[in-house]
Amino acid sequence: MAGLTVDEVHQYVRGVCFKKGPPGTVGAETEWLVLDRAAPGAPVPPARLRALLDRAGPPPRGSSITYEPGGQLELSSAPFSGLGPAHRGLAADIAHVRSALAPAGLVLAGHGIDPARRPVFQAEHPRYRCMRSYFDRRGFTDAGMTMMCTSASVQVSLDIGADTAAAARRWWLAHALGPVLVAAFANSPIRNGRRTGLRSTRQAVWTELDPCRTLPVLRPGADADPADAWARYALDARVMVVRTAAGDWVADPGMTFREWLAEGEPELDDLVYHLSTLFPPVRPRGWLELRMIDALPGEYWAVPVAVATALLDDPRASAAAEAAVEPVADRWETAARHALADPALARAARTCFHAALDALPRLGARHLVPLVEEYTARYVDRGRCPADDIAGTSRPPLRPGAPTREGTRRASAELA
């Protein structure tokens, strides 16, 4: 069978990754660190979680449950028609999981990076073993283990857009909102019991991890056509793993996907799998997947879902957000380090959050207004983020990685 061509890669990306559809479908994914109250410093084996959740039965509203390589639990919602049903559905499934784990002393904790426990690789699937080997060979051992085994996020999935013009506008806005979302929800200032000098250590780890597959697709001066941009990004990214006809998994074959096309005969399944190993902050999968948000404590996971949906799906909120975020659209590093302590990001965030609050009733999600108002008053209107609660980062940050008794004590308390 003949392999793919470059033109066929572009055709697949345009027809599948950027499948057009009017706004309205909402999905979300929440990742959680799992802690054992009896042994807060120990990893929790995924097999133990699976046994408890199998006994409890499937989540009632259709979310899928998977596990990251360090044992983080991931709940991915079904796609829902509208923000209100999406929130109610995922909230019910999170409550189901919490109830199933509680009798065993296990709790779901919302942090962008585990503040106290070191990475422990617990994955069995060959995909993750190959991923670990790839990062080791490429010189990203520490960042790779941190990302795979100790990070957690909230991800929001929204429609591409009704037509080409709408898709291009939503693509730009999703990227331009990225630094504001990183800053407003930064929640990972401590790693291994030490303050890092960052509000979102998780975002910083993603930035330094294999740039060909983790940096934003849309960059200053880049082609405005989102499908072409994503196709080139995928073609120029290194291949992480090849699955052979014999069923073997080969890590880091030493080529980009473009080079594979020129030298071999990758097929459509190979392209689809390659795309699943690319992790930019906005990833097109037939919908837009926003991947830049730290995991959050308690019920606050719903706030970024509500805010991102409102700012992309409500026309009035989108117009306000477009004007607000344009001056800060490239401040990813500033967002990770300073969050809303940066005046420009703080101004943009206030505008965006108040526009989202105004939009929620129009989206049929009035019930989310009190929670988003609470978050806005507690953090955004004060130029703060959850990381400031954890690390006391109103003081000048220490050299990244420098240990403190306070950092260790607070991290241990968070895990207890």
CSV table of C-alpha atoms in Angstrom, one decimal:
chain,number,residue,atom,x,y,z
A,1,MET,CA,0.0,0.0,0.0
A,2,ALA,CA,1.4,3.4,-1.0
A,3,GLY,CA,2.2,5.8,1.8
A,4,LEU,CA,0.8,9.3,2.4
A,5,THR,CA,2.0,12.4,0.6
A,6,VAL,CA,2.4,15.9,1.9
A,7,ASP,CA,-0.7,17.0,0.1
A,8,GLU,CA,-2.7,14.2,1.7
A,9,VAL,CA,-1.5,15.3,5.1
A,10,HIS,CA,-2.8,18.8,4.4
A,11,GLN,CA,-6.1,17.4,3.1
A,12,TYR,CA,-6.5,15.3,6.3
A,13,VAL,CA,-5.8,18.3,8.6
A,14,ARG,CA,-8.2,20.5,6.7
A,15,GLY,CA,-11.0,18.0,6.5
A,16,VAL,CA,-10.7,16.3,9.9
A,17,CYS,CA,-8.7,18.4,12.4
A,18,PHE,CA,-10.5,21.5,11.2
A,19,LYS,CA,-13.9,20.1,10.6
A,20,LYS,CA,-16.3,23.0,10.6
A,21,GLY,CA,-19.2,23.3,13.0
A,22,PRO,CA,-21.1,26.1,14.5
A,23,PRO,CA,-20.3,26.9,18.2
A,24,GLY,CA,-22.4,25.1,20.8
A,25,THR,CA,-20.8,21.8,21.7
A,26,VAL,CA,-18.8,21.9,24.9
A,27,GLY,CA,-16.5,19.2,26.4
A,28,ALA,CA,-13.9,19.3,29.2
A,29,GLU,CA,-11.3,17.2,30.7
A,30,THR,CA,-10.2,17.4,34.3
A,31,GLU,CA,-6.9,15.8,35.6
A,32,TRP,CA,-6.4,15.2,39.3
A,33,LEU,CA,-3.6,14.2,41.6
A,34,VAL,CA,-4.8,11.3,43.8
A,35,LEU,CA,-3.8,11.3,47.4
A,36,ASP,CA,-4.0,8.8,50.2
A,37,ARG,CA,-4.8,10.5,53.5
A,38,ALA,CA,-3.1,7.7,55.4
A,39,ALA,CA,0.1,8.1,53.3
A,40,PRO,CA,0.1,11.5,51.7
A,41,GLY,CA,3.7,11.3,50.4
A,42,ALA,CA,3.3,8.0,48.7
A,43,PRO,CA,2.1,7.4,45.1
A,44,VAL,CA,-1.3,5.8,44.6
A,45,PRO,CA,-1.1,2.8,42.1
A,46,PRO,CA,-3.6,3.1,39.2
A,47,ALA,CA,-4.5,-0.5,39.8
A,48,ARG,CA,-5.9,0.4,43.2
A,49,LEU,CA,-8.0,3.2,41.6
A,50,ARG,CA,-9.3,1.0,38.9
A,51,ALA,CA,-10.4,-1.6,41.4
A,52,LEU,CA,-12.4,0.9,43.4
A,53,LEU,CA,-13.9,2.6,40.4
A,54,ASP,CA,-14.8,-0.7,38.7
A,55,ARG,CA,-16.8,-1.6,41.8
A,56,ALA,CA,-18.6,1.8,41.7
A,57,GLY,CA,-19.7,1.4,38.1
A,58,PRO,CA,-19.2,3.8,35.2
A,59,PRO,CA,-19.7,7.5,35.7
A,60,PRO,CA,-23.4,8.3,35.3
A,61,ARG,CA,-23.1,11.1,32.7
A,62,GLY,CA,-20.7,9.3,30.3
A,63,SER,CA,-17.3,10.7,31.2
A,64,SER,CA,-14.3,8.4,30.4
A,65,ILE,CA,-11.7,7.6,33.0
A,66,THR,CA,-8.1,7.2,32.1
A,67,TYR,CA,-4.8,7.4,34.0
A,68,GLU,CA,-1.7,9.4,33.3
A,69,PRO,CA,1.8,7.8,33.7
A,70,GLY,CA,2.2,9.0,37.3
A,71,GLY,CA,-1.2,7.8,38.4
A,72,GLN,CA,-3.1,11.1,37.9
A,73,LEU,CA,-6.8,10.4,37.3
A,74,GLU,CA,-8.3,11.9,34.2
A,75,LEU,CA,-12.0,12.5,33.6
A,76,SER,CA,-13.0,13.4,30.1
A,77,SER,CA,-16.6,14.5,29.6
A,78,ALA,CA,-18.8,13.4,26.8
A,79,PRO,CA,-19.5,16.3,24.3
A,80,PHE,CA,-22.6,18.2,25.4
A,81,SER,CA,-24.8,20.6,23.6
A,82,GLY,CA,-24.2,23.8,25.7
A,83,LEU,CA,-22.2,24.9,28.7
A,84,GLY,CA,-24.9,24.2,31.2
A,85,PRO,CA,-25.3,20.5,30.4
A,86,ALA,CA,-21.5,20.1,30.1
A,87,HIS,CA,-20.9,21.5,33.5
A,88,ARG,CA,-23.7,19.5,35.2
A,89,GLY,CA,-22.6,16.3,33.4
A,90,LEU,CA,-19.0,16.5,34.4
A,91,ALA,CA,-19.8,17.7,37.9
A,92,ALA,CA,-21.9,14.6,38.4
A,93,ASP,CA,-19.2,12.3,37.2
A,94,ILE,CA,-16.5,14.0,39.4
A,95,ALA,CA,-18.8,13.6,42.4
A,96,HIS,CA,-19.3,9.9,41.5
A,97,VAL,CA,-15.5,9.4,41.4
A,98,ARG,CA,-15.0,11.3,44.7
A,99,SER,CA,-17.6,9.2,46.4
A,100,ALA,CA,-16.1,5.9,45.2
A,101,LEU,CA,-12.6,6.9,46.4
A,102,ALA,CA,-13.6,8.4,49.8
A,103,PRO,CA,-14.2,5.2,51.8
A,104,ALA,CA,-10.6,4.1,51.0
A,105,GLY,CA,-9.2,7.5,52.2
A,106,LEU,CA,-8.4,8.7,48.7
A,107,VAL,CA,-9.0,12.2,47.5
A,108,LEU,CA,-8.8,14.2,44.3
A,109,ALA,CA,-6.4,17.2,44.6
A,110,GLY,CA,-6.3,20.0,42.2
A,111,HIS,CA,-2.7,21.3,41.5
A,112,GLY,CA,-1.0,22.1,38.2
A,113,ILE,CA,2.1,20.3,39.6
A,114,ASP,CA,2.3,17.9,42.6
A,115,PRO,CA,3.7,20.2,45.3
A,116,ALA,CA,5.4,17.5,47.4
A,117,ARG,CA,5.7,14.1,45.7
A,118,ARG,CA,8.5,13.4,43.2
A,119,PRO,CA,7.7,11.8,39.9
A,120,VAL,CA,7.1,8.0,40.0
A,121,PHE,CA,6.5,6.3,36.6
A,122,GLN,CA,3.6,3.9,37.0
A,123,ALA,CA,2.5,3.4,33.4
A,124,GLU,CA,2.1,0.0,31.8
A,125,HIS,CA,1.1,1.0,28.3
A,126,PRO,CA,3.9,0.9,25.7
A,127,ARG,CA,2.9,4.4,24.5
A,128,TYR,CA,4.1,5.9,27.8
A,129,ARG,CA,7.2,3.8,27.9
A,130,CYS,CA,8.1,5.0,24.5
A,131,MET,CA,7.3,8.6,25.4
A,132,ARG,CA,9.6,8.3,28.4
A,133,SER,CA,12.4,6.8,26.3
A,134,TYR,CA,11.9,9.6,23.7
A,135,PHE,CA,12.2,12.4,26.2
A,136,ASP,CA,15.3,10.7,27.8
A,137,ARG,CA,17.0,10.5,24.4
A,138,ARG,CA,16.2,14.1,23.4
A,139,GLY,CA,17.6,15.5,26.7
A,140,PHE,CA,14.2,16.2,28.4
A,141,THR,CA,14.4,13.7,31.1
A,142,ASP,CA,13.5,15.9,34.0
A,143,ALA,CA,10.8,17.9,32.2
A,144,GLY,CA,9.4,14.8,30.7
A,145,MET,CA,9.0,12.9,34.0
A,146,THR,CA,7.6,16.1,35.6
A,147,MET,CA,5.0,16.5,32.8
A,148,MET,CA,4.0,12.8,32.6
A,149,CYS,CA,4.0,11.9,36.3
A,150,THR,CA,3.2,15.0,38.4
A,151,SER,CA,1.3,17.5,36.2
A,152,ALA,CA,-2.5,18.0,35.9
A,153,SER,CA,-4.7,20.4,34.0
A,154,VAL,CA,-8.2,21.5,33.1
A,155,GLN,CA,-8.8,21.2,29.3
A,156,VAL,CA,-11.7,22.8,27.4
A,157,SER,CA,-12.9,21.6,24.1
A,158,LEU,CA,-15.0,23.8,21.8
A,159,ASP,CA,-16.1,23.8,18.2
A,160,ILE,CA,-13.9,25.0,15.4
A,161,GLY,CA,-16.3,27.4,13.9
A,162,ALA,CA,-19.1,27.5,11.3
A,163,ASP,CA,-16.9,28.5,8.3
A,164,THR,CA,-13.4,29.3,7.3
A,165,ALA,CA,-13.4,32.9,8.5
A,166,ALA,CA,-15.0,32.0,11.9
A,167,ALA,CA,-12.5,29.1,12.3
A,168,ALA,CA,-9.6,31.5,11.7
A,169,ARG,CA,-10.9,34.1,14.2
A,170,ARG,CA,-11.6,31.4,16.9
A,171,TRP,CA,-8.1,29.9,16.3
A,172,TRP,CA,-6.5,33.3,16.8
A,173,LEU,CA,-8.6,34.1,19.9
A,174,ALA,CA,-7.9,30.7,21.5
A,175,HIS,CA,-4.2,31.4,21.2
A,176,ALA,CA,-4.3,35.0,22.2
A,177,LEU,CA,-6.4,34.1,25.3
A,178,GLY,CA,-3.7,31.5,26.3
A,179,PRO,CA,-1.5,33.8,28.4
A,180,VAL,CA,-4.5,35.3,30.2
A,181,LEU,CA,-5.8,31.8,31.0
A,182,VAL,CA,-2.4,30.7,32.2
A,183,ALA,CA,-2.1,33.7,34.5
A,184,ALA,CA,-5.7,33.7,35.9
A,185,PHE,CA,-5.6,30.0,36.8
A,186,ALA,CA,-1.9,29.6,37.7
A,187,ASN,CA,-1.8,27.0,40.4
A,188,SER,CA,1.6,25.3,40.5
A,189,PRO,CA,4.2,27.4,42.4
A,190,ILE,CA,5.8,24.5,44.4
A,191,ARG,CA,7.5,21.4,43.1
A,192,ASN,CA,9.2,18.8,45.3
A,193,GLY,CA,8.4,20.9,48.4
A,194,ARG,CA,10.3,23.9,47.0
A,195,ARG,CA,9.1,27.3,45.6
A,196,THR,CA,10.1,27.6,42.0
A,197,GLY,CA,9.7,31.3,41.6
A,198,LEU,CA,6.9,30.7,39.1
A,199,ARG,CA,3.2,30.9,39.5
A,200,SER,CA,2.6,28.2,36.8
A,201,THR,CA,5.5,25.8,37.0
A,202,ARG,CA,3.4,23.4,34.8
A,203,GLN,CA,3.3,25.9,32.0
A,204,ALA,CA,7.0,26.5,32.2
A,205,VAL,CA,7.7,22.8,32.1
A,206,TRP,CA,5.6,22.4,28.9
A,207,THR,CA,7.4,25.3,27.4
A,208,GLU,CA,10.8,23.8,27.8
A,209,LEU,CA,9.7,20.3,26.9
A,210,ASP,CA,10.5,19.4,23.3
A,211,PRO,CA,9.5,22.7,21.6
A,212,CYS,CA,8.7,21.0,18.2
A,213,ARG,CA,5.6,19.5,19.8
A,214,THR,CA,4.7,21.8,22.8
A,215,LEU,CA,5.1,25.4,21.7
A,216,PRO,CA,2.1,27.3,20.3
A,217,VAL,CA,1.2,26.6,16.7
A,218,LEU,CA,0.2,30.2,16.0
A,219,ARG,CA,3.2,32.5,16.4
A,220,PRO,CA,3.9,36.2,15.6
A,221,GLY,CA,4.2,36.6,11.8
A,222,ALA,CA,3.0,33.0,11.1
A,223,ASP,CA,0.6,32.1,8.3
A,224,ALA,CA,-2.9,33.0,9.3
A,225,ASP,CA,-4.4,29.9,7.7
A,226,PRO,CA,-4.9,27.6,10.8
A,227,ALA,CA,-5.1,24.3,8.8
A,228,ASP,CA,-1.9,25.0,6.9
A,229,ALA,CA,-0.1,26.1,10.1
A,230,TRP,CA,-1.1,22.9,11.9
A,231,ALA,CA,-0.1,20.7,8.9
A,232,ARG,CA,3.4,22.3,8.8
A,233,TYR,CA,3.7,22.0,12.6
A,234,ALA,CA,2.9,18.3,12.4
A,235,LEU,CA,5.2,17.7,9.4
A,236,ASP,CA,8.2,19.4,11.1
A,237,ALA,CA,7.7,17.7,14.5
A,238,ARG,CA,9.9,14.7,15.3
A,239,VAL,CA,8.2,11.3,15.3
A,240,MET,CA,7.9,10.1,18.9
A,241,VAL,CA,7.0,6.5,18.3
A,242,VAL,CA,6.4,4.1,15.4
A,243,ARG,CA,4.2,1.1,15.7
A,244,THR,CA,5.4,-1.7,13.4
A,245,ALA,CA,3.4,-4.3,11.5
A,246,ALA,CA,4.6,-6.9,13.9
A,247,GLY,CA,3.0,-5.0,16.8
A,248,ASP,CA,6.3,-3.6,18.2
A,249,TRP,CA,6.6,0.0,19.5
A,250,VAL,CA,9.8,1.9,18.5
A,251,ALA,CA,10.7,5.1,20.3
A,252,ASP,CA,12.4,8.0,18.6
A,253,PRO,CA,13.1,6.7,15.1
A,254,GLY,CA,15.2,9.8,14.5
A,255,MET,CA,13.2,11.7,11.9
A,256,THR,CA,10.5,14.3,11.5
A,257,PHE,CA,7.2,13.3,10.0
A,258,ARG,CA,8.1,15.1,6.8
A,259,GLU,CA,11.3,13.1,6.6
A,260,TRP,CA,9.4,9.9,7.1
A,261,LEU,CA,7.2,10.8,4.2
A,262,ALA,CA,10.3,11.3,2.0
A,263,GLU,CA,12.1,8.2,3.2
A,264,GLY,CA,9.4,5.7,4.0
A,265,GLU,CA,5.7,5.0,3.6
A,266,PRO,CA,3.8,6.1,6.6
A,267,GLU,CA,0.0,5.6,6.3
A,268,LEU,CA,-3.0,7.4,7.6
A,269,ASP,CA,-3.0,5.6,10.9
A,270,ASP,CA,0.6,6.7,11.4
A,271,LEU,CA,-0.4,10.3,10.9
A,272,VAL,CA,-3.3,10.1,13.2
A,273,TYR,CA,-1.1,8.6,15.9
A,274,HIS,CA,1.6,11.2,15.3
A,275,LEU,CA,-0.9,14.0,15.8
A,276,SER,CA,-1.9,12.5,19.2
A,277,THR,CA,1.7,12.9,20.3
A,278,LEU,CA,1.8,16.7,19.7
A,279,PHE,CA,0.9,18.8,22.7
A,280,PRO,CA,0.6,22.5,21.8
A,281,PRO,CA,-1.5,24.7,24.1
A,282,VAL,CA,-4.2,24.9,21.5
A,283,ARG,CA,-4.7,21.6,19.6
A,284,PRO,CA,-7.2,21.0,16.7
A,285,ARG,CA,-8.9,17.6,16.8
A,286,GLY,CA,-12.1,18.4,14.9
A,287,TRP,CA,-12.6,20.8,17.8
A,288,LEU,CA,-10.3,23.3,19.6
A,289,GLU,CA,-8.7,21.8,22.7
A,290,LEU,CA,-7.4,24.4,25.1
A,291,ARG,CA,-4.6,22.7,27.1
A,292,MET,CA,-2.9,25.6,29.0
A,293,ILE,CA,-4.8,25.7,32.3
A,294,ASP,CA,-3.5,24.4,35.6
A,295,ALA,CA,-5.7,22.0,37.6
A,296,LEU,CA,-7.6,23.8,40.3
A,297,PRO,CA,-8.9,22.9,43.7
A,298,GLY,CA,-12.4,21.9,44.6
A,299,GLU,CA,-15.2,23.1,42.3
A,300,TYR,CA,-13.1,25.8,40.7
A,301,TRP,CA,-12.3,23.5,37.8
A,302,ALA,CA,-15.6,24.7,36.4
A,303,VAL,CA,-14.5,28.4,36.2
A,304,PRO,CA,-12.0,28.0,33.3
A,305,VAL,CA,-14.6,25.9,31.4
A,306,ALA,CA,-17.2,28.6,31.8
A,307,VAL,CA,-14.9,31.5,31.1
A,308,ALA,CA,-13.2,30.0,28.0
A,309,THR,CA,-16.6,28.9,26.6
A,310,ALA,CA,-18.2,32.3,27.1
A,311,LEU,CA,-15.3,34.2,25.6
A,312,LEU,CA,-15.2,32.0,22.4
A,313,ASP,CA,-18.9,31.2,21.9
A,314,ASP,CA,-20.7,34.4,22.9
A,315,PRO,CA,-20.3,37.1,20.2
A,316,ARG,CA,-20.3,40.1,22.6
A,317,ALA,CA,-17.9,38.5,25.0
A,318,SER,CA,-15.6,37.4,22.1
A,319,ALA,CA,-15.5,41.0,20.8
A,320,ALA,CA,-14.5,42.3,24.3
A,321,ALA,CA,-11.9,39.6,24.7
A,322,GLU,CA,-10.3,40.1,21.3
A,323,ALA,CA,-9.6,43.8,22.1
A,324,ALA,CA,-8.5,43.0,25.6
A,325,VAL,CA,-6.0,40.2,24.8
A,326,GLU,CA,-4.3,41.5,21.7
A,327,PRO,CA,-1.6,43.5,23.7
A,328,VAL,CA,-0.7,40.4,25.8
A,329,ALA,CA,-1.2,37.6,23.2
A,330,ASP,CA,2.5,36.6,23.3
A,331,ARG,CA,3.1,36.8,27.0
A,332,TRP,CA,3.3,33.1,27.8
A,333,GLU,CA,6.5,33.3,29.8
A,334,THR,CA,5.3,36.4,31.8
A,335,ALA,CA,2.1,34.6,32.5
A,336,ALA,CA,3.8,31.5,33.9
A,337,ARG,CA,6.2,33.6,36.1
A,338,HIS,CA,4.2,36.6,37.3
A,339,ALA,CA,0.5,35.6,36.5
A,340,LEU,CA,-1.8,38.5,37.3
A,341,ALA,CA,0.9,40.4,39.1
A,342,ASP,CA,1.8,41.6,35.6
A,343,PRO,CA,-0.4,44.8,35.1
A,344,ALA,CA,-1.1,44.2,31.5
A,345,LEU,CA,-2.2,40.6,32.0
A,346,ALA,CA,-4.3,41.7,35.0
A,347,ARG,CA,-6.1,44.4,32.9
A,348,ALA,CA,-6.9,41.9,30.2
A,349,ALA,CA,-8.1,39.2,32.6
A,350,ARG,CA,-10.5,41.6,34.4
A,351,THR,CA,-12.0,42.6,31.1
A,352,CYS,CA,-12.3,39.0,30.0
A,353,PHE,CA,-13.8,37.7,33.2
A,354,HIS,CA,-16.4,40.4,33.4
A,355,ALA,CA,-17.3,39.9,29.8
A,356,ALA,CA,-17.7,36.2,30.5
A,357,LEU,CA,-19.9,36.8,33.6
A,358,ASP,CA,-22.1,39.0,31.4
A,359,ALA,CA,-22.4,36.2,28.8
A,360,LEU,CA,-23.1,33.2,31.0
A,361,PRO,CA,-26.9,33.8,31.3
A,362,ARG,CA,-27.1,34.2,27.5
A,363,LEU,CA,-25.4,30.8,27.2
A,364,GLY,CA,-27.9,29.1,29.5
A,365,ALA,CA,-25.4,28.9,32.3
A,366,ARG,CA,-26.8,31.4,34.9
A,367,HIS,CA,-26.2,28.8,37.6
A,368,LEU,CA,-22.4,29.2,37.1
A,369,VAL,CA,-22.5,33.0,37.7
A,370,PRO,CA,-22.0,32.8,41.5
A,371,LEU,CA,-19.0,30.5,41.2
A,372,VAL,CA,-17.3,32.6,38.5
A,373,GLU,CA,-18.2,35.8,40.5
A,374,GLU,CA,-16.6,34.3,43.6
A,375,TYR,CA,-13.4,33.4,41.7
A,376,THR,CA,-13.3,36.8,40.0
A,377,ALA,CA,-13.6,38.7,43.3
A,378,ARG,CA,-11.2,36.4,45.1
A,379,TYR,CA,-8.5,36.4,42.5
A,380,VAL,CA,-8.9,38.3,39.2
A,381,ASP,CA,-10.2,41.6,40.5
A,382,ARG,CA,-7.3,41.6,43.1
A,383,GLY,CA,-4.6,40.7,40.6
A,384,ARG,CA,-4.1,37.3,42.2
A,385,CYS,CA,-4.2,33.6,41.3
A,386,PRO,CA,-4.5,30.4,43.3
A,387,ALA,CA,-0.7,30.1,43.3
A,388,ASP,CA,-0.5,33.2,45.6
A,389,ASP,CA,-2.6,31.3,48.2
A,390,ILE,CA,-0.2,28.4,48.2
A,391,ALA,CA,3.2,30.0,48.1
A,392,GLY,CA,2.8,33.5,49.5
A,393,THR,CA,4.2,34.8,46.2
A,394,SER,CA,3.4,38.4,47.0
A,395,ARG,CA,7.0,38.5,48.3
A,396,PRO,CA,9.9,38.5,45.9
A,397,PRO,CA,10.4,35.0,44.5
A,398,LEU,CA,13.5,33.0,45.4
A,399,ARG,CA,16.0,31.6,42.9
A,400,PRO,CA,14.0,28.9,41.1
A,401,GLY,CA,14.3,25.6,42.9
A,402,ALA,CA,15.7,27.0,46.1
A,403,PRO,CA,14.3,25.1,49.1
A,404,THR,CA,12.5,26.8,51.9
A,405,ARG,CA,11.0,25.4,55.1
A,406,GLU,CA,7.8,27.3,54.4
A,407,GLY,CA,7.5,25.8,50.9
A,408,THR,CA,8.0,22.2,52.2
A,409,ARG,CA,5.6,22.7,55.1
A,410,ARG,CA,2.8,24.2,52.9
A,411,ALA,CA,3.3,21.5,50.3
A,412,SER,CA,3.0,18.8,52.9
A,413,ALA,CA,-0.1,20.4,54.3
A,414,GLU,CA,-1.7,20.6,50.9
A,415,LEU,CA,-1.2,16.8,50.5
A,416,ALA,CA,-2.3,15.9,53.9
